[in-house]
PDB file of C-alpha atoms in Angstrom:
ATOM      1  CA  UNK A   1       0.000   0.000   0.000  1.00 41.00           C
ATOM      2  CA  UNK A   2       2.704   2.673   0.875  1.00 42.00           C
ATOM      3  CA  UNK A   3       4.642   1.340  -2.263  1.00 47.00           C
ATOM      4  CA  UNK A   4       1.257   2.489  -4.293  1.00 51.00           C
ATOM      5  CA  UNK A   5       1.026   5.571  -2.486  1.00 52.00           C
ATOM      6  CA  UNK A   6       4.515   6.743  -3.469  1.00 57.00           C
ATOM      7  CA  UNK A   7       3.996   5.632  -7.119  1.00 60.00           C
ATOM      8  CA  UNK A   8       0.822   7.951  -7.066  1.00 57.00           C
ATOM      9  CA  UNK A   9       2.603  11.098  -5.423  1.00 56.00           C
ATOM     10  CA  UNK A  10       5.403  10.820  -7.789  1.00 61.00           C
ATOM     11  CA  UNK A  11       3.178  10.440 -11.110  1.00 60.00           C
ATOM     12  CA  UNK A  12       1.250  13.877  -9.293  1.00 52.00           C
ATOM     13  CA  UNK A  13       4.567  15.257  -9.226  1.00 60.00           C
ATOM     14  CA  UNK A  14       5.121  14.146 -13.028  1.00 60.00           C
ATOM     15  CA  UNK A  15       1.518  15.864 -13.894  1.00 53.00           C
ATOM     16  CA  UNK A  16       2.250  19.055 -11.785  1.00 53.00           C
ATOM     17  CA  UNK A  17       5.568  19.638 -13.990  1.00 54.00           C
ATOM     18  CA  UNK A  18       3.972  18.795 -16.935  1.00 51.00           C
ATOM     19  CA  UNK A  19       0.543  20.838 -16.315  1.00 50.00           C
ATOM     20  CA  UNK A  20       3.096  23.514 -15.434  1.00 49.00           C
ATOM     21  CA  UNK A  21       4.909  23.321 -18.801  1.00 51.00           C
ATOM     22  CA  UNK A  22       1.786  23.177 -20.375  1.00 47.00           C
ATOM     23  CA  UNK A  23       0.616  26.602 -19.097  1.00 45.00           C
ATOM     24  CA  UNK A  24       3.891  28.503 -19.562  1.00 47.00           C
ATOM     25  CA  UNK A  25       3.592  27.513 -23.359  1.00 46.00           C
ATOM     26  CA  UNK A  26       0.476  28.197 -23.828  1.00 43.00           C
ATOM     27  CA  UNK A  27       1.204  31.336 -22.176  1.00 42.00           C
ATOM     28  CA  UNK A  28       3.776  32.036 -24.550  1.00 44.00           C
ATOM     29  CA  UNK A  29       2.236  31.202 -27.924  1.00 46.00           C
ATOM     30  CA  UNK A  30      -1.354  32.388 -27.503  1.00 47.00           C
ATOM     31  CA  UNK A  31      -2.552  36.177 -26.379  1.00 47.00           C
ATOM     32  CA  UNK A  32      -5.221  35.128 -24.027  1.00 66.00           C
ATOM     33  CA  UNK A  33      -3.000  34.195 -21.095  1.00 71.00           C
ATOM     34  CA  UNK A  34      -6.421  33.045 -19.309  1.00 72.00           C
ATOM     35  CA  UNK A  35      -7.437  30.761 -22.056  1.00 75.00           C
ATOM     36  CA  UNK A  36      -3.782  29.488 -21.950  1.00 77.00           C
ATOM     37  CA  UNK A  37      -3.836  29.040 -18.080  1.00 80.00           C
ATOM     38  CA  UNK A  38      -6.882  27.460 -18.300  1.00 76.00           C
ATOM     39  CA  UNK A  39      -5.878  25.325 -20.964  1.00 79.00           C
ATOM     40  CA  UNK A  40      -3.276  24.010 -18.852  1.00 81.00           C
ATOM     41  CA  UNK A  41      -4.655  23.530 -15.705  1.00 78.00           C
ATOM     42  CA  UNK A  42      -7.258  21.093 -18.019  1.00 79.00           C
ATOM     43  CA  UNK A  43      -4.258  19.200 -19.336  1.00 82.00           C
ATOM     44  CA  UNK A  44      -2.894  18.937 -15.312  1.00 82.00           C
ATOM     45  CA  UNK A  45      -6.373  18.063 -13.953  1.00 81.00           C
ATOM     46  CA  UNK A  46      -7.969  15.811 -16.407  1.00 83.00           C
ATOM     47  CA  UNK A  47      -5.672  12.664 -15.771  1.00 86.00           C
ATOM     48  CA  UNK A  48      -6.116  13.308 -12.101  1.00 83.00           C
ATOM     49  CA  UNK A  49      -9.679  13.538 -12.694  1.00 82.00           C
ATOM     50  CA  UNK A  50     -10.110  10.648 -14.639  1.00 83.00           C
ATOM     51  CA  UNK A  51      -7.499   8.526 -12.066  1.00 87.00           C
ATOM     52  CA  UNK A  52      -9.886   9.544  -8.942  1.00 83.00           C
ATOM     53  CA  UNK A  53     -12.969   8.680 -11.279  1.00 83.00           C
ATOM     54  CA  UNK A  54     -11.368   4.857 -12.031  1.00 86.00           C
ATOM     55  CA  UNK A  55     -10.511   4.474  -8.006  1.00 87.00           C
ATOM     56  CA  UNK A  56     -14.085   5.512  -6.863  1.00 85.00           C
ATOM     57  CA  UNK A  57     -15.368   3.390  -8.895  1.00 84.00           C
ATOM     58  CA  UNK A  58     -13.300   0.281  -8.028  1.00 88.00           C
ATOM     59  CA  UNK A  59     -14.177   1.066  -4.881  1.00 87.00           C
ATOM     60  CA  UNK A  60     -17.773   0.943  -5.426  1.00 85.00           C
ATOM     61  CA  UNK A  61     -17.350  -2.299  -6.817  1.00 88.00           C
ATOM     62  CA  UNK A  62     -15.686  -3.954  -3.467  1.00 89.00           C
ATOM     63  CA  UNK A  63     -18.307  -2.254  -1.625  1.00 87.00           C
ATOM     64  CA  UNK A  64     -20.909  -3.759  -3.275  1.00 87.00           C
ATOM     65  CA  UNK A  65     -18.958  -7.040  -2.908  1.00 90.00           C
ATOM     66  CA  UNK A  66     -18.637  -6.339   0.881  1.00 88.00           C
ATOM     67  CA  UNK A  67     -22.260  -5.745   1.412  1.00 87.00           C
ATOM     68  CA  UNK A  68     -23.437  -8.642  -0.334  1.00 90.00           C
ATOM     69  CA  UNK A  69     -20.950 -10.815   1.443  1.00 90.00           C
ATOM     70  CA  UNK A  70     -22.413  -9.072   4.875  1.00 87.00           C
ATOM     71  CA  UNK A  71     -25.712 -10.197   3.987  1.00 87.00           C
ATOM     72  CA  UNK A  72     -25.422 -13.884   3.108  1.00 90.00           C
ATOM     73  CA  UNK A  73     -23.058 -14.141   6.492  1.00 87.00           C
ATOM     74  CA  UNK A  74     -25.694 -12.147   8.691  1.00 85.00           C
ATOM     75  CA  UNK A  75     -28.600 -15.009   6.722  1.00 87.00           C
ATOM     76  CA  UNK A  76     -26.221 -17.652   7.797  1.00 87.00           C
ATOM     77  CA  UNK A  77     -25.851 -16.794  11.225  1.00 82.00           C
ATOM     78  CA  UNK A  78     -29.358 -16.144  11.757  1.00 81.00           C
ATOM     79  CA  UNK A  79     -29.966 -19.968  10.192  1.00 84.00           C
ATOM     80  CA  UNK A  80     -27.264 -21.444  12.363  1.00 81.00           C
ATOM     81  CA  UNK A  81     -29.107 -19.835  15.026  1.00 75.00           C
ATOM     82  CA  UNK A  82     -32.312 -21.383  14.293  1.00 78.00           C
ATOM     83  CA  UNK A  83     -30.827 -25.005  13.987  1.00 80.00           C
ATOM     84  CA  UNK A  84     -28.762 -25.302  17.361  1.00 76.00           C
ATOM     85  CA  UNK A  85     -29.134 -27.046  19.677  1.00 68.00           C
ATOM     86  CA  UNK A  86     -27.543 -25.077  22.383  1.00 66.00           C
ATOM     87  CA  UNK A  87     -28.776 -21.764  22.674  1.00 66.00           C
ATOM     88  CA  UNK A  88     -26.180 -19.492  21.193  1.00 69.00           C
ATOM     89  CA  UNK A  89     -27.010 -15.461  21.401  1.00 76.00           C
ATOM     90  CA  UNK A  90     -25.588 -14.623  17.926  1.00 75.00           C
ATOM     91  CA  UNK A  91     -27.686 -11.833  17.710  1.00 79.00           C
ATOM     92  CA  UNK A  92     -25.763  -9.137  18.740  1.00 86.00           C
ATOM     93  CA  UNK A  93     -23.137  -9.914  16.138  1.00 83.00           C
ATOM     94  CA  UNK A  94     -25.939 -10.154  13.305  1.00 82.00           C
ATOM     95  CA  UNK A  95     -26.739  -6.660  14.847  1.00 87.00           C
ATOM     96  CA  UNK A  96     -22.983  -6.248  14.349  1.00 89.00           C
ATOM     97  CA  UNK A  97     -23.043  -7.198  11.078  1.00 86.00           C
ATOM     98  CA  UNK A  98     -25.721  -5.564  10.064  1.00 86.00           C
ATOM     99  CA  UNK A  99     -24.537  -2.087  11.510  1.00 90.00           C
ATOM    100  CA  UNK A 100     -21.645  -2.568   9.369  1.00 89.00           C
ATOM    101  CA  UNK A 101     -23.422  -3.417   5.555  1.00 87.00           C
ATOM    102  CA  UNK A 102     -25.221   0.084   6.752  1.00 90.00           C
ATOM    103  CA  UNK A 103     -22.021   1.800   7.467  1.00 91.00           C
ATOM    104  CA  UNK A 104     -20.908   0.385   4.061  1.00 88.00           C
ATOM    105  CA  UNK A 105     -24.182   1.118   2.148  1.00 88.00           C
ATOM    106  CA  UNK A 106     -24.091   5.178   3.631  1.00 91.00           C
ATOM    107  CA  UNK A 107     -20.502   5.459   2.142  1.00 90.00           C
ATOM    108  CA  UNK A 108     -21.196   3.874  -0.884  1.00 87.00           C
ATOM    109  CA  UNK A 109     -23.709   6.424  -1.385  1.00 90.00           C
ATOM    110  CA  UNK A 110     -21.549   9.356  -0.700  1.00 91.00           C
ATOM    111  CA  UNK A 111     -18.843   7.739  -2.958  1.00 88.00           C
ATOM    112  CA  UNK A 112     -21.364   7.960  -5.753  1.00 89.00           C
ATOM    113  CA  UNK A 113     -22.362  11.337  -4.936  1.00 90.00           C
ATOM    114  CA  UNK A 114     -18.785  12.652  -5.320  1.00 88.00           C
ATOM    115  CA  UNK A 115     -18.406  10.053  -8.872  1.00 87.00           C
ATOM    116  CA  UNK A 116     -21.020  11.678 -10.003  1.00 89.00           C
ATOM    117  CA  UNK A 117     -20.181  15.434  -8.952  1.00 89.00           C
ATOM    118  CA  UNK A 118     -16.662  14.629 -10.895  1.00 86.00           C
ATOM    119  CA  UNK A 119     -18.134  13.242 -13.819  1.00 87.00           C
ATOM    120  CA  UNK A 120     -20.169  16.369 -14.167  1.00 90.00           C
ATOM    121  CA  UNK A 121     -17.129  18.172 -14.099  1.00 87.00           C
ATOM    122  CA  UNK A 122     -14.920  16.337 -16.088  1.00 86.00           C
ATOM    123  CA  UNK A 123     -18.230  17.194 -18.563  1.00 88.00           C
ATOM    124  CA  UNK A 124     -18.400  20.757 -17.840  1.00 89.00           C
ATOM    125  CA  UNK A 125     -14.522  21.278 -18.708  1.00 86.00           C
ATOM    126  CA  UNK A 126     -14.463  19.676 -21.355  1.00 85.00           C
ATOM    127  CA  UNK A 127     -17.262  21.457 -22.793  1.00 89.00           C
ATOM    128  CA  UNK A 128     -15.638  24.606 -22.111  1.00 87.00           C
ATOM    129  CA  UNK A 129     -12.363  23.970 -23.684  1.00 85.00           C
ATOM    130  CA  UNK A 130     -14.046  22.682 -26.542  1.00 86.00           C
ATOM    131  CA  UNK A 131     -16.329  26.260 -26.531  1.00 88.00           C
ATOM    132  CA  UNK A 132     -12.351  28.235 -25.955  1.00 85.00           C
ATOM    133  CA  UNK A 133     -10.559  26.025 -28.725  1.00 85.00           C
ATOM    134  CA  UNK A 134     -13.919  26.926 -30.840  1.00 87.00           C
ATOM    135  CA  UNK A 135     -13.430  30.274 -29.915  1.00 86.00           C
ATOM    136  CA  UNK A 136      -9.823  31.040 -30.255  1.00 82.00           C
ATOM    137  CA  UNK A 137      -9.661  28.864 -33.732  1.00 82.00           C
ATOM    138  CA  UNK A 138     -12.074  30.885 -35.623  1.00 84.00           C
ATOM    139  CA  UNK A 139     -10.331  33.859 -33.921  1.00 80.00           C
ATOM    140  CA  UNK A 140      -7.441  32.449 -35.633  1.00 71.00           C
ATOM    141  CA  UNK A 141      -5.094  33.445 -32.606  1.00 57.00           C
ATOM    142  CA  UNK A 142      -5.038  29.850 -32.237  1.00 53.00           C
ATOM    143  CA  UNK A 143      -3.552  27.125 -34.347  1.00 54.00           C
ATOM    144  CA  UNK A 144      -3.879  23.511 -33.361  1.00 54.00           C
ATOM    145  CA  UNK A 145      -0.469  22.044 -33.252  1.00 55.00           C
ATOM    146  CA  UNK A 146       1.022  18.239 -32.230  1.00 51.00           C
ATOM    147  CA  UNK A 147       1.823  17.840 -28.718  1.00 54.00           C
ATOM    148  CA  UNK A 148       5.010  16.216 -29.651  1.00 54.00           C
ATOM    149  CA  UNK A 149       6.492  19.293 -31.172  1.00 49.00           C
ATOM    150  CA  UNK A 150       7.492  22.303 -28.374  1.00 47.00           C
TER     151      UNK A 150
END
């Protein structure tokens, strides 16, 4: 896990650098600094973006895993229950268990809030750097150029 966490800060460092590269050319080589910041701060954030996006989701996945494996434990303990012989009080941890899948079931729910606040977003940038490269080619301050070539 730590390994993963350092492999994540250092491709945020990569992004920063190149986000900030991005914006100083674009500074350079258009006449709307703005559009050019902006430009660049979409180049920084979208991988991020689309990186948090991928993890929530995953996320939401095992969740849904973890909740369905709570409930067929919690039916099987509450069967088990109901075929002993000796008289075994497993209902506090049912009541455990089922405290839990709602614990897991209330952040699932905020997880997909914030998916689907990014997602929108993600959208809403997009759109808007479509609208400025719209904008600024038919300006014709801009010309579209390979990303390969400084």
């Amino acid at each position: 896990m730590l390994l993963n966490d350092k492999r994540e800060t250092e491709q945020l460092r990569k992004l920063t650098s190149h986000g900030r590269e991005m914006a100083a050319l674009a500074v350079v080589e258009t006449p709307s600094g703005k559009d050019a910041i902006a430009e660049g701060l979409l180049d920084l954030l979208k991988p991020a973006v689309q990186q948090l996006d991928l993890h929530v989701h995953s996320v939401r996945e095992s969740q849904v895993e973890l909740r369905e494996h709570i409930d067929n434990l919690a039916t099987e303990l509450c069967r088990i229950n109901e075929h002993q012989k000796v008289v075994l009080d497993l209902d506090p941890y049912v009541k455990k268990l089922l405290n839990a899948r709602r614990r897991v079931v209330l952040v699932n729910n905020i997880l997909q809030n914030a998916q689907e606040r990014l997602r929108r977003l993600n959208h809403n940038v997009a759109k808007e750097t479509a609208r400025r490269k719209t904008m600024l080619e038919t300006s014709g301050a801009f010309t579209p150029r390979s990303p390969s070539k400084p």
